[in-house]
Short mmCIF file of C-alpha atoms in Angstrom, two decimals:
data_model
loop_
_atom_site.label_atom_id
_atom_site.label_comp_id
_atom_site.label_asym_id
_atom_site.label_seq_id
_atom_site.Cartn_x
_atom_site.Cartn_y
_atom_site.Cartn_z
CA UNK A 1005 6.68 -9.71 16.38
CA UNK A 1006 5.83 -13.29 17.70
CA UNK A 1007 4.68 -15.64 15.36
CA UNK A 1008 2.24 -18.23 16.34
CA UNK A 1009 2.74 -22.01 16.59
CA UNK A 1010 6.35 -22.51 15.90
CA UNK A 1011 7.93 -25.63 16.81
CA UNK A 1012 11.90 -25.42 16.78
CA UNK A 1013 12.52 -29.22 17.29
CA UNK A 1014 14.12 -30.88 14.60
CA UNK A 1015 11.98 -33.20 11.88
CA UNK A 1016 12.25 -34.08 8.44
CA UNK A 1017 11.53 -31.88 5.40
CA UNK A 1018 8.28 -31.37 4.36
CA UNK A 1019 6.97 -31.41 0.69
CA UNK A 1020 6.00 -28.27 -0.81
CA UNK A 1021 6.00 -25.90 -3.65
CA UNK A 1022 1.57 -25.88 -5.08
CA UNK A 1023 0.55 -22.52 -4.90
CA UNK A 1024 4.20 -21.25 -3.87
CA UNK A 1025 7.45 -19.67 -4.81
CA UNK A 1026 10.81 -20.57 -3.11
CA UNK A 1027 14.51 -19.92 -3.92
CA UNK A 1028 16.48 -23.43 -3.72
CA UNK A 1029 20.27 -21.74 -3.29
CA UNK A 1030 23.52 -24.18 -3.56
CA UNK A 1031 25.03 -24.08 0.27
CA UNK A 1032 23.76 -25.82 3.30
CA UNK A 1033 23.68 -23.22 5.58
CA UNK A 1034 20.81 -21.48 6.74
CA UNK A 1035 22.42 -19.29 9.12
CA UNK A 1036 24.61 -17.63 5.95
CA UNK A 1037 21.11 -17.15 4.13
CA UNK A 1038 19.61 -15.42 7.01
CA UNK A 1039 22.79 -13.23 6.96
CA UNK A 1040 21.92 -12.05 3.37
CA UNK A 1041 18.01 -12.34 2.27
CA UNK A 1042 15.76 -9.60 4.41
CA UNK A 1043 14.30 -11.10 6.64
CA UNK A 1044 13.08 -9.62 9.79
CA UNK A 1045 11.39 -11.33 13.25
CA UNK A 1046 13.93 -14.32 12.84
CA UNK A 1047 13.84 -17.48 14.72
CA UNK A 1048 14.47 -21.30 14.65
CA UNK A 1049 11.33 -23.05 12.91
CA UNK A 1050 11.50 -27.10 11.71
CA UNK A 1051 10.10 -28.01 8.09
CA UNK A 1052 6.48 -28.31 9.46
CA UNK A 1053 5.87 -24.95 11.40
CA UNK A 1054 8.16 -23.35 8.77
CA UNK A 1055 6.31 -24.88 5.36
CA UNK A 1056 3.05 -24.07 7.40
CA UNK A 1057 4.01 -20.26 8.30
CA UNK A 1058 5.08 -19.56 4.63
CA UNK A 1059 1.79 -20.20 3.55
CA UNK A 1060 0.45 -17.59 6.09
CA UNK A 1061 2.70 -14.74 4.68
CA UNK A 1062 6.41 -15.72 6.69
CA UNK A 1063 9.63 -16.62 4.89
CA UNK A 1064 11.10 -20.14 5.78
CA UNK A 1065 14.54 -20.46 5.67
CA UNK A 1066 15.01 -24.54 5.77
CA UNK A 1067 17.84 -26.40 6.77
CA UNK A 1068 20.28 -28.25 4.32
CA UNK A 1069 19.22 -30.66 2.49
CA UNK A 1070 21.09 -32.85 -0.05
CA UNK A 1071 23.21 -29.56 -0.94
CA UNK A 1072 21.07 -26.78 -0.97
CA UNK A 1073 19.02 -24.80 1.24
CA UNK A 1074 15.44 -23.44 0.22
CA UNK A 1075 13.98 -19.88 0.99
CA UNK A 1076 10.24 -20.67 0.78
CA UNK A 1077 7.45 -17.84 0.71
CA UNK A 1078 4.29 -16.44 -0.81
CA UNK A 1079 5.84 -13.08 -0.24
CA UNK A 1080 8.99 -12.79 -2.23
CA UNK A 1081 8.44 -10.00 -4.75
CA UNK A 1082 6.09 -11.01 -7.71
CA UNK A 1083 7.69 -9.33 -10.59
CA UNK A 1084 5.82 -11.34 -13.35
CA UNK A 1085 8.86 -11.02 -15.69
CA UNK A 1086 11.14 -12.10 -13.17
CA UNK A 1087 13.60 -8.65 -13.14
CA UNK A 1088 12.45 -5.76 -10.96
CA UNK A 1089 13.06 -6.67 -6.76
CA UNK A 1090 13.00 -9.93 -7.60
CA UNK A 1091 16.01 -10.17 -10.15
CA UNK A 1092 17.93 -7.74 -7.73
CA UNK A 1093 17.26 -10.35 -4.44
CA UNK A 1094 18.40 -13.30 -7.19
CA UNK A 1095 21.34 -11.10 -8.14
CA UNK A 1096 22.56 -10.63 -4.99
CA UNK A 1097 21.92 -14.37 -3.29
CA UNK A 1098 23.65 -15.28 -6.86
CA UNK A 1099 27.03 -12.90 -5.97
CA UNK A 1100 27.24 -14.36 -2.95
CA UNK A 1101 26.77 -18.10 -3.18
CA UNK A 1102 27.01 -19.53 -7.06
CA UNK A 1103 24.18 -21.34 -8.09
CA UNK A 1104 20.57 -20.13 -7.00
CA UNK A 1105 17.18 -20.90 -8.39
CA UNK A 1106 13.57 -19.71 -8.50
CA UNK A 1107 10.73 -21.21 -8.55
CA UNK A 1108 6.94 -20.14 -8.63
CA UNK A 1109 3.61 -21.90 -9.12
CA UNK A 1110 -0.11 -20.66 -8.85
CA UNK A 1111 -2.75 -22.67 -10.82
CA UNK A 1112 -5.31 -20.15 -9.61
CA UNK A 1113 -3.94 -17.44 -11.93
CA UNK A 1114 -2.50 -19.49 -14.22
CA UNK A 1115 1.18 -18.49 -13.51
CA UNK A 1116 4.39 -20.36 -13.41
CA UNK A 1117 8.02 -19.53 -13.33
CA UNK A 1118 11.29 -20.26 -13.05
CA UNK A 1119 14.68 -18.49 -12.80
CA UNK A 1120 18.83 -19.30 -12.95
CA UNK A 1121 21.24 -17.66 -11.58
CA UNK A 1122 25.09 -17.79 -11.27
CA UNK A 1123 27.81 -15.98 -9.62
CA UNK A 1124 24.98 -12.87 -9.95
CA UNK A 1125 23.99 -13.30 -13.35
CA UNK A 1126 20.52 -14.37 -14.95
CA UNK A 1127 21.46 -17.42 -16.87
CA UNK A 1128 17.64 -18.83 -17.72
CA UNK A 1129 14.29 -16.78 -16.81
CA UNK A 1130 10.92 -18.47 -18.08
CA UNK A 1131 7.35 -17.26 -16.92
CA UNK A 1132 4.09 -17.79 -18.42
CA UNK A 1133 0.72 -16.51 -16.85
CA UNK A 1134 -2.16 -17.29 -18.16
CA UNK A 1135 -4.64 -14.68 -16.92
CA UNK A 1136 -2.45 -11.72 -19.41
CA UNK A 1137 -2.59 -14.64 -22.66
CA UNK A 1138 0.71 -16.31 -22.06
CA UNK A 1139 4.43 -16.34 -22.15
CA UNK A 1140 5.63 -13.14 -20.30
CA UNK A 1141 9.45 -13.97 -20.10
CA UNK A 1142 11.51 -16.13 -21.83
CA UNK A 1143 15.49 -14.89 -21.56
CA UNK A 1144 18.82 -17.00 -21.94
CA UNK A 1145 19.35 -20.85 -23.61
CA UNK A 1146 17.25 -23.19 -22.51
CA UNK A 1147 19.16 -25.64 -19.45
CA UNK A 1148 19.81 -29.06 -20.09
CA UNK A 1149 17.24 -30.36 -17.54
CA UNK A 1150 14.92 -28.22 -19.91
CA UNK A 1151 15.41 -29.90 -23.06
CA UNK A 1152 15.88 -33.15 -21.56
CA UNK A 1153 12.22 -32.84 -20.35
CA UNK A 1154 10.98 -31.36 -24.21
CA UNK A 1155 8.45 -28.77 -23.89
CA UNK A 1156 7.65 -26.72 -26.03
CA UNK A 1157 5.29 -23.92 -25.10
CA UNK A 1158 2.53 -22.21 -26.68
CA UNK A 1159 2.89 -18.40 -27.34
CA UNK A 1160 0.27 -15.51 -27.96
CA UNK A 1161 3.30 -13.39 -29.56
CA UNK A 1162 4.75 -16.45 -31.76
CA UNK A 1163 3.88 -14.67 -35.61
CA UNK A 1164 1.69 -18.28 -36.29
CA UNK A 1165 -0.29 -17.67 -33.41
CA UNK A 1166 -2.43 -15.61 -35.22
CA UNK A 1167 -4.08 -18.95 -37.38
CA UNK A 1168 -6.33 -21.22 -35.53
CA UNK A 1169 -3.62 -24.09 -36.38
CA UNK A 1170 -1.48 -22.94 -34.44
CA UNK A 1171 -3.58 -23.75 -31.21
CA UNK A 1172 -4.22 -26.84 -32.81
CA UNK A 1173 -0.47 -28.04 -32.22
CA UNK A 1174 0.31 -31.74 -30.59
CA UNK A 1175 3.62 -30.68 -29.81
CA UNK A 1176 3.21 -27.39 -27.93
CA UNK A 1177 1.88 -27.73 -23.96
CA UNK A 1178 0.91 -24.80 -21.76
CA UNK A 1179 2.70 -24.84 -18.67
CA UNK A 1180 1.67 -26.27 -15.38
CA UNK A 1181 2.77 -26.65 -12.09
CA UNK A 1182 4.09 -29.86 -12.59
CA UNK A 1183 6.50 -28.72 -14.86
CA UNK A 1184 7.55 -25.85 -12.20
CA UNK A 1185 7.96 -29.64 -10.04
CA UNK A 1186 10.21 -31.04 -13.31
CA UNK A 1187 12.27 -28.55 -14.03
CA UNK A 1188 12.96 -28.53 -10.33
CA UNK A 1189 13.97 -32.10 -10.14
CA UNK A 1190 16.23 -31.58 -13.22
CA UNK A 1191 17.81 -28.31 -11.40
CA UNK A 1192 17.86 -29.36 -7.99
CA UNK A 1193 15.26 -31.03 -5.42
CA UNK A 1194 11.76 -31.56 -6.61
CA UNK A 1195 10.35 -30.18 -3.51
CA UNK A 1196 7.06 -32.53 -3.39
CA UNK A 1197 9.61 -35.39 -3.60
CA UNK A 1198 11.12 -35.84 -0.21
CA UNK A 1199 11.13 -38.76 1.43
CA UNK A 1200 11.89 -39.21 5.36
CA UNK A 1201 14.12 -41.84 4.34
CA UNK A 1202 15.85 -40.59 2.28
CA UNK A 1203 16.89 -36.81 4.04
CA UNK A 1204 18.32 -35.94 7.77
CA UNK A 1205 15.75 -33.42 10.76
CA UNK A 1206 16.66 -30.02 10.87
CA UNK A 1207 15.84 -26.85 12.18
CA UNK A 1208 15.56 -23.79 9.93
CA UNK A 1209 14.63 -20.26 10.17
CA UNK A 1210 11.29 -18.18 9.85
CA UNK A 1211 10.17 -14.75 9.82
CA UNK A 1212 8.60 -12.39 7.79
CA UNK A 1213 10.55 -10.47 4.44
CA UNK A 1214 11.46 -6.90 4.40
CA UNK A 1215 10.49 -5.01 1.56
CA UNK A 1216 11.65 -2.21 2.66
#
């Protein structure tokens, strides 16, 4: 299957990550992700045909950048507790190259996520949507880059939750996509923070994922 309007000349990244979930996994090489994640329909895409086709239903595999290469789609599986597909596909990108993180952001419905993996083990899973009342998965120690940012989230199944004070709190927050952004930045890339200056062009890969 041919997909429309893809340019396979090299330019610089392109900021993303609103209304999207991507994998950021620690190896610059594309060509080794394409090898592993299912992805059917393959072919060389730059950041701007590539960002712009994952937000029609493709899977962008990007080129390296600053370490790590990002696997950016609106179809990788939606488990809202981040297990099911989605911690197998995590699992298995984890086995084979270290360090790999999700990401996932959709103010629409309220719902934002993020996941750590290492050498195929869930180190850190944290998802809150607000459309079912709150936090939906919240498994392993909180990172570093976590506490170094300080949120603390509110709760529906916190025991004080049941008194108004509760949702009176100063010091709780409910999630947002600019924490998905943070906690990115603290992890790896913040992916609306690239700067032509500062990163190489590059040619990646789209196509479409097989969940089969």
């Amino acid at each position: 299957m041919t997909i429309d309007n893809i340019d396979a000349s090299a330019d610089y990244p392109v900021s993303f990550g609103y209304k999207m979930a991507w994998i950021a996994i620690g190896i610059e090489d594309p060509n080794a992700v394409r090898n592993v994640i299912p992805i059917s329909d393959a072919e060389p895409a730059n950041w701007n045909s590539g960002i712009n086709a994952s937000y029609e239903g493709c899977l962008f595999i990007s080129p390296p950048i600053d370490g790590w290469t990002f696997v950016v789609s609106l179809e990788l599986p939606d488990d809202e507790d981040l297990s099911g597909k989605l911690g197998m596909l995590l699992s298995t990108l984890s086995s084979r190259f270290g360090e790999v993180q999700y990401f996932a952001t959709h103010r629409v419905v309220d719902f934002h996520a993020w996941a750590l993996f290492n050498n195929g083990k869930e180190l850190r899973a944290f998802s809150y949507l607000g459309d079912h009342g709150g936090v939906i998965a919240n498994r392993g120690n909180k990172t570093q880059g976590e506490l170094e940012l300080g949120y603390e989230y509110f709760d529906a199944e916190n025991p004080d939750a049941e008194s108004d004070e509760y949702w009176d709190r100063e010091d709780l927050h409910y999630p947002d996509e600019e924490h998905v952004m943070e906690v990115a930045g603290k992890w790896s890339i913040n992916p609306q923070s690239f700067s032509r200056s500062e990163y190489s062009q590059g040619v990646g890969f789209v196509g479409y994922y097989d969940n089969t």
